[in-house]
Amino acid sequence: GQQVMQIPQYQHVQEGEDFTTYCNSSTTLSNIQWYKQRPGGHPVFLIQLVKSGEVKKQKRLTFQFGEAKKNSSLHITATQTTDVGTYFCADGTGGFKTIFGAGTRLFVKA
Amino acid sequence: DAGVIQSPRHEVTEMGQEVTLRCKPISGHDYLFWYRQTMMRGLELLIYFNNNVPIDDSGMPEDRFSAKMPNASFSTLKIQPSEPRDSAVYFCASSRTGPHEQYFGPGTRLTVT
């Protein structure tokens, strides 16, 4: 069925290093959303991408939507300990039935 | 502006008991979603409402699960009877614009023993 695959499942980085998580789909996506969930917390909406090749930035976070709208990435420059958590991509293509990826859990060592 | 409110935050119950989870969406949001999160299955959409009407309940696992939204400011998710495999964190989310930009509540951690 419709699903989005996220890689990697886990990532350990040293504070100051960069981090990237990828989201891939076998089908074309109408839009993709990114959420962050801190340990013990709830998912928090970060951004939505709609256009082919779209790039959006939020401070140290850069979000990209692939030209074919089948993949997306989230890149964090110079990670900080406050970046720890799980990053989810979510496919909003199927009407209102948002499908969340399995997430990438980020660990940052100070 | 208050966010999505859920109660209780934690619930421990015995197998076979009825469990009711509650949610108050953000005022003005006309979409409400119920999710379940487990380590094994991740974040799953159970059901969502638009203007208090259930639109898609295909994610509801079994007839033991039911959800209602009697008015724009209140929804419940009921499990009757509960089973240990229902143990999970249940999130309620609301949205003004449909499936996008959902605002999640703090969740209810349910443990069924």
PDB file of C-alpha atoms in Angstrom, chain A residues 10 30-31 33 35 37 40-45 48 88 92 95-102 105, chain B residues 31 33 35 37 39 43 45 48 55-56 58-59 91 97-102 104-107 109:
ATOM      1  CA  TYR A  10      18.790   6.123  13.694  1.00  0.00           C
ATOM      2  CA  SER A  30       1.089  15.704  -3.918  1.00  0.00           C
ATOM      3  CA  ASN A  31       2.664  17.137  -0.797  1.00  0.00           C
ATOM      4  CA  GLN A  33       5.075  17.334   5.584  1.00  0.00           C
ATOM      5  CA  TYR A  35       7.249  16.783  11.925  1.00  0.00           C
ATOM      6  CA  GLN A  37       8.848  14.647  18.071  1.00  0.00           C
ATOM      7  CA  GLY A  40       8.333  11.743  25.465  1.00  0.00           C
ATOM      8  CA  GLY A  41       6.604  14.470  23.500  1.00  0.00           C
ATOM      9  CA  HIS A  42       4.173  14.794  20.661  1.00  0.00           C
ATOM     10  CA  PRO A  43       4.728  15.409  16.950  1.00  0.00           C
ATOM     11  CA  VAL A  44       5.137  19.069  16.082  1.00  0.00           C
ATOM     12  CA  PHE A  45       4.546  20.309  12.547  1.00  0.00           C
ATOM     13  CA  GLN A  48       4.920  21.382   4.206  1.00  0.00           C
ATOM     14  CA  PHE A  88       8.939  12.184  10.586  1.00  0.00           C
ATOM     15  CA  GLY A  92      -0.653  13.918   2.531  1.00  0.00           C
ATOM     16  CA  GLY A  95      -6.931  12.652   0.514  1.00  0.00           C
ATOM     17  CA  PHE A  96      -7.020  13.434   4.188  1.00  0.00           C
ATOM     18  CA  LYS A  97      -5.423  10.184   5.228  1.00  0.00           C
ATOM     19  CA  THR A  98      -1.930  11.324   6.169  1.00  0.00           C
ATOM     20  CA  ILE A  99       0.623   8.516   6.144  1.00  0.00           C
ATOM     21  CA  PHE A 100       3.580   8.969   8.453  1.00  0.00           C
ATOM     22  CA  GLY A 101       6.972   7.457   7.820  1.00  0.00           C
ATOM     23  CA  ALA A 102       8.670   5.418  10.513  1.00  0.00           C
ATOM     24  CA  ARG A 105      15.702   9.222  15.489  1.00  0.00           C
TER      25      ARG A 105
ATOM     26  CA  TYR B  31     -10.714  18.551  11.366  1.00  0.00           C
ATOM     27  CA  PHE B  33      -7.690  13.104  13.962  1.00  0.00           C
ATOM     28  CA  TYR B  35      -3.655   8.444  16.058  1.00  0.00           C
ATOM     29  CA  GLN B  37       1.733   5.292  18.269  1.00  0.00           C
ATOM     30  CA  MET B  39       7.263   1.112  18.648  1.00  0.00           C
ATOM     31  CA  LEU B  43       2.200   6.468  14.095  1.00  0.00           C
ATOM     32  CA  LEU B  45      -4.172   7.182  11.776  1.00  0.00           C
ATOM     33  CA  TYR B  48     -10.650  11.502  11.392  1.00  0.00           C
ATOM     34  CA  ILE B  55     -14.967  10.702   7.384  1.00  0.00           C
ATOM     35  CA  ASP B  56     -12.620   7.745   7.385  1.00  0.00           C
ATOM     36  CA  SER B  58     -10.616   2.495   8.077  1.00  0.00           C
ATOM     37  CA  GLY B  59      -7.702   2.678  10.479  1.00  0.00           C
ATOM     38  CA  PHE B  91      -2.724  11.206  20.091  1.00  0.00           C
ATOM     39  CA  THR B  97      -6.965  23.306   6.644  1.00  0.00           C
ATOM     40  CA  GLY B  98      -7.509  19.608   6.319  1.00  0.00           C
ATOM     41  CA  PRO B  99      -4.777  17.002   6.518  1.00  0.00           C
ATOM     42  CA  HIS B 100      -1.949  19.497   6.481  1.00  0.00           C
ATOM     43  CA  GLU B 101      -0.338  21.228   9.418  1.00  0.00           C
ATOM     44  CA  GLN B 102      -1.869  19.121  12.123  1.00  0.00           C
ATOM     45  CA  PHE B 104      -1.078  17.276  18.081  1.00  0.00           C
ATOM     46  CA  GLY B 105      -2.135  17.016  21.693  1.00  0.00           C
ATOM     47  CA  PRO B 106       0.219  15.732  24.391  1.00  0.00           C
ATOM     48  CA  GLY B 107      -1.159  12.209  24.061  1.00  0.00           C
ATOM     49  CA  ARG B 109      -0.293   6.793  27.400  1.00  0.00           C
TER      50      ARG B 109
END
